[in-house]
Rosetta silent file (secondary structure, phi, psi, omega in degrees, C-alpha in Angstrom):
SEQUENCE: MTEQAWNETDWFDQSNAHRRVLEFLTLDIQNSQEWVNQLLDKIEALETGKISEWTRSGNAYYLILSPQTVTIENLLVDAEPIETISLTQFKEAVLRWQDQLDNSISDLRTI
SCORE:     score description
SCORE:     0.000 S_00000001
   1 L     0.000  103.173 -177.496   14.457    2.082   -3.039 S_00000001
   2 L  -108.076   11.356  176.204   16.759    4.870   -4.033 S_00000001
   3 L   -69.614 -168.911 -176.530   16.237    4.749   -7.766 S_00000001
   4 L   -56.607  157.815 -177.519   14.384    7.511   -9.587 S_00000001
   5 L   -57.406  148.454 -179.333   11.312    9.052   -8.004 S_00000001
   6 L   -73.093  126.613  175.547    8.080    7.110   -8.156 S_00000001
   7 L   -91.276   93.969 -176.418    5.761    8.294  -10.898 S_00000001
   8 H   -61.198  -34.814 -178.520    2.439    7.850   -9.103 S_00000001
   9 H   -62.398  -45.538  178.435    0.439    8.859  -12.178 S_00000001
  10 H   -62.121  -42.357 -179.308    1.872    6.005  -14.268 S_00000001
  11 H   -66.089  -43.972 -179.286    1.262    3.536  -11.444 S_00000001
  12 H   -59.933  -37.463 -175.295   -2.263    4.879  -10.854 S_00000001
  13 L   -81.375   -4.855 -176.152   -3.126    4.515  -14.554 S_00000001
  14 L   -67.443  -41.016 -178.859   -2.103    0.831  -14.862 S_00000001
  15 L  -169.629  169.645  175.743   -5.400   -0.635  -13.625 S_00000001
  16 H   -62.957  -35.601  179.440   -8.282   -0.158  -11.196 S_00000001
  17 H   -66.093  -42.351  176.735   -6.431   -2.373   -8.710 S_00000001
  18 H   -61.561  -43.231  178.726   -3.309   -0.195   -8.911 S_00000001
  19 H   -60.336  -43.841 -179.187   -5.466    2.880   -8.429 S_00000001
  20 H   -62.908  -39.502  178.486   -7.129    1.295   -5.403 S_00000001
  21 H   -62.019  -45.835  179.613   -3.753    0.533   -3.796 S_00000001
  22 H   -63.855  -39.087  175.973   -2.658    4.139   -4.189 S_00000001
  23 H   -63.746  -42.189  177.746   -5.968    5.345   -2.752 S_00000001
  24 H   -59.381  -47.776 -179.647   -5.540    2.947    0.198 S_00000001
  25 H   -61.983  -40.857 -178.559   -2.033    4.235    0.886 S_00000001
  26 H   -68.333  -47.365 -172.860   -3.197    7.841    0.642 S_00000001
  27 H   -87.584  -36.132 -174.348   -6.364    7.545    2.739 S_00000001
  28 H  -101.526  -36.826 -179.238   -5.618    4.754    5.209 S_00000001
  29 H   -89.526  -39.182  177.925   -1.825    4.683    5.624 S_00000001
  30 L    54.626 -131.749 -177.355   -1.226    8.400    5.051 S_00000001
  31 L  -103.003   26.092 -175.977    2.133    9.559    6.442 S_00000001
  32 L   -89.971  107.094  175.978    2.402    6.910    9.137 S_00000001
  33 H   -63.626  -34.484  178.894    5.768    5.168    9.077 S_00000001
  34 H   -60.009  -44.394 -179.334    4.434    2.868   11.819 S_00000001
  35 H   -70.910  -34.690  175.249    1.600    1.634    9.584 S_00000001
  36 H   -62.569  -45.757  179.367    3.974    1.216    6.628 S_00000001
  37 H   -62.230  -38.081  177.508    6.252   -0.894    8.834 S_00000001
  38 H   -61.891  -45.116  177.949    3.277   -2.966    9.971 S_00000001
  39 H   -59.331  -46.299 -178.290    2.343   -3.673    6.336 S_00000001
  40 H   -65.147  -37.229  176.315    5.926   -4.653    5.488 S_00000001
  41 H   -62.574  -43.382 -179.524    6.136   -6.924    8.553 S_00000001
  42 H   -69.238  -37.666  176.939    2.929   -8.706    7.543 S_00000001
  43 H   -61.963  -44.624  178.211    4.084   -9.024    3.920 S_00000001
  44 H   -61.890  -41.590  179.340    7.336  -10.603    5.129 S_00000001
  45 H   -62.976  -36.902  176.446    5.393  -12.969    7.396 S_00000001
  46 H   -68.602  -43.268 -178.373    3.264  -14.031    4.419 S_00000001
  47 H   -65.320  -32.195 -178.740    6.307  -14.483    2.183 S_00000001
  48 L   -93.361   -1.385  178.155    8.080  -16.647    4.771 S_00000001
  49 L    81.608    9.690  179.258    5.005  -18.703    5.616 S_00000001
  50 L   -69.199  -30.487  174.756    4.739  -17.471    9.205 S_00000001
  51 L  -134.157  157.370 -178.907    1.122  -16.494    8.548 S_00000001
  52 L  -106.973  -12.543  178.700   -1.317  -17.569    5.829 S_00000001
  53 L  -165.638  152.475  176.022   -3.551  -14.491    5.788 S_00000001
  54 E  -148.336  140.367  179.342   -3.834  -11.054    7.340 S_00000001
  55 E  -124.302  153.378  177.710   -6.644   -8.505    7.272 S_00000001
  56 E  -146.340  128.512  174.926   -6.773   -4.814    7.998 S_00000001
  57 E  -107.169  123.019 -178.506   -9.757   -2.515    8.185 S_00000001
  58 L  -111.790 -160.272  179.182   -8.912    1.139    7.689 S_00000001
  59 L   -65.597  -40.153 -172.715  -10.754    4.418    7.292 S_00000001
  60 L  -125.946  -18.154 -173.555  -11.823    3.740    3.727 S_00000001
  61 E  -134.368  152.324  175.411  -10.595    0.281    2.700 S_00000001
  62 E  -116.041  127.028 -178.473  -10.578   -3.314    3.896 S_00000001
  63 E  -110.604  143.767  167.835   -7.539   -5.427    2.966 S_00000001
  64 E  -127.551  114.245  177.843   -7.059   -9.168    2.823 S_00000001
  65 E  -101.330  133.462  173.959   -3.439  -10.174    2.309 S_00000001
  66 L  -129.519  172.237 -178.400   -2.521  -13.716    1.295 S_00000001
  67 L   -59.822  -23.521 -178.985    0.799  -15.162    0.098 S_00000001
  68 L  -108.929  -34.142 -170.774   -0.134  -14.510   -3.548 S_00000001
  69 E  -136.177  163.252  172.645   -2.685  -11.683   -3.610 S_00000001
  70 E  -126.229  126.374  178.290   -4.060   -8.625   -1.896 S_00000001
  71 E  -106.710  133.013 -176.363   -7.787   -7.955   -2.063 S_00000001
  72 E  -126.011  123.452 -179.532   -8.960   -4.386   -1.488 S_00000001
  73 E  -117.858  132.265  176.596  -12.556   -3.454   -0.780 S_00000001
  74 E   -75.827  122.675 -179.734  -13.883    0.096   -0.585 S_00000001
  75 L   -85.007  -13.894 -175.098  -15.754    0.486    2.709 S_00000001
  76 L  -100.099  -27.723 -175.972  -17.380    3.773    1.722 S_00000001
  77 L  -121.098  102.126 -176.915  -18.709    3.059   -1.778 S_00000001
  78 L   -63.251  -29.927 -175.677  -20.681   -0.193   -2.020 S_00000001
  79 L   -75.083  -14.218  179.565  -20.944    0.000   -5.808 S_00000001
  80 L   -75.171  132.646  178.842  -17.167   -0.199   -6.323 S_00000001
  81 L   -69.946  152.905  174.699  -16.013   -3.699   -7.207 S_00000001
  82 L   -71.297  134.834 -178.544  -13.511   -5.479   -5.000 S_00000001
  83 E  -110.500  151.071  178.239  -10.050   -5.330   -6.584 S_00000001
  84 E  -130.543  139.099  178.162   -7.191   -7.829   -6.399 S_00000001
  85 E  -138.469  157.472 -179.630   -3.493   -7.272   -7.026 S_00000001
  86 E   -69.159  150.964  177.362   -0.475   -9.518   -6.552 S_00000001
  87 H   -60.233  -36.371  179.466    1.312   -9.402   -3.217 S_00000001
  88 H   -61.463  -45.568  179.433    4.502   -8.562   -5.128 S_00000001
  89 H   -68.292  -38.119  177.505    2.955   -5.484   -6.730 S_00000001
  90 H   -62.691  -44.058  178.185    1.405   -4.422   -3.441 S_00000001
  91 H   -60.647  -42.500  177.718    4.786   -4.753   -1.721 S_00000001
  92 H   -57.002  -45.166 -179.966    6.372   -2.635   -4.457 S_00000001
  93 H   -63.908  -42.690 -179.515    3.808    0.107   -3.816 S_00000001
  94 H   -65.037  -41.321  178.010    4.327   -0.016   -0.039 S_00000001
  95 H   -64.628  -39.870  177.833    8.114    0.180   -0.449 S_00000001
  96 H   -67.868  -37.305  176.779    7.782    3.130   -2.800 S_00000001
  97 H   -63.215  -43.554  178.438    5.381    4.787   -0.365 S_00000001
  98 H   -60.523  -44.613  179.765    7.914    4.232    2.414 S_00000001
  99 H   -61.254  -41.387  178.578   10.678    5.742    0.278 S_00000001
 100 H   -63.148  -41.918  177.247    8.492    8.750   -0.423 S_00000001
 101 H   -64.121  -43.898  179.208    7.831    9.195    3.318 S_00000001
 102 H   -60.019  -42.574  179.850   11.542    8.869    4.102 S_00000001
 103 H   -66.920  -36.827  178.028   12.387   11.520    1.509 S_00000001
 104 H   -63.988  -41.706  179.313    9.703   13.855    2.878 S_00000001
 105 H   -66.230  -41.837  178.416   11.132   13.558    6.374 S_00000001
 106 H   -62.220  -40.656  179.637   14.669   14.171    5.045 S_00000001
 107 H   -62.589  -40.122  179.620   13.454   17.268    3.185 S_00000001
 108 H   -66.512  -33.289 -178.534   11.906   18.644    6.401 S_00000001
 109 H   -70.239  -22.768 -178.793   15.159   18.112    8.313 S_00000001
 110 L   -88.570   -2.826 -179.335   17.082   20.307    5.877 S_00000001
 111 L   -79.803    0.000    0.000   14.755   23.289    6.337 S_00000001
């Protein structure tokens, strides 16, 4: 995704589910290209029907990916409701996160 930079604030403000995805990426995926690639591989496997569900437990969040939706549960705060977002929107966020990581690495190489 080489279009204009991702405005995280706008994405964060769309809904609680959008906010939760951004928190998941920040706290559980962090700057790991390997984990981003794992997410994208699993999303592709869901989209092509190779798998019907995939789960991931991270530092702060528990994910359930299905061909249509992604469910995100906060593991640290029991009172927070479980949020659901479409797989398409989740994929968009992961791709934008990946692009942001790629740009950060490129910026470091020019120093």
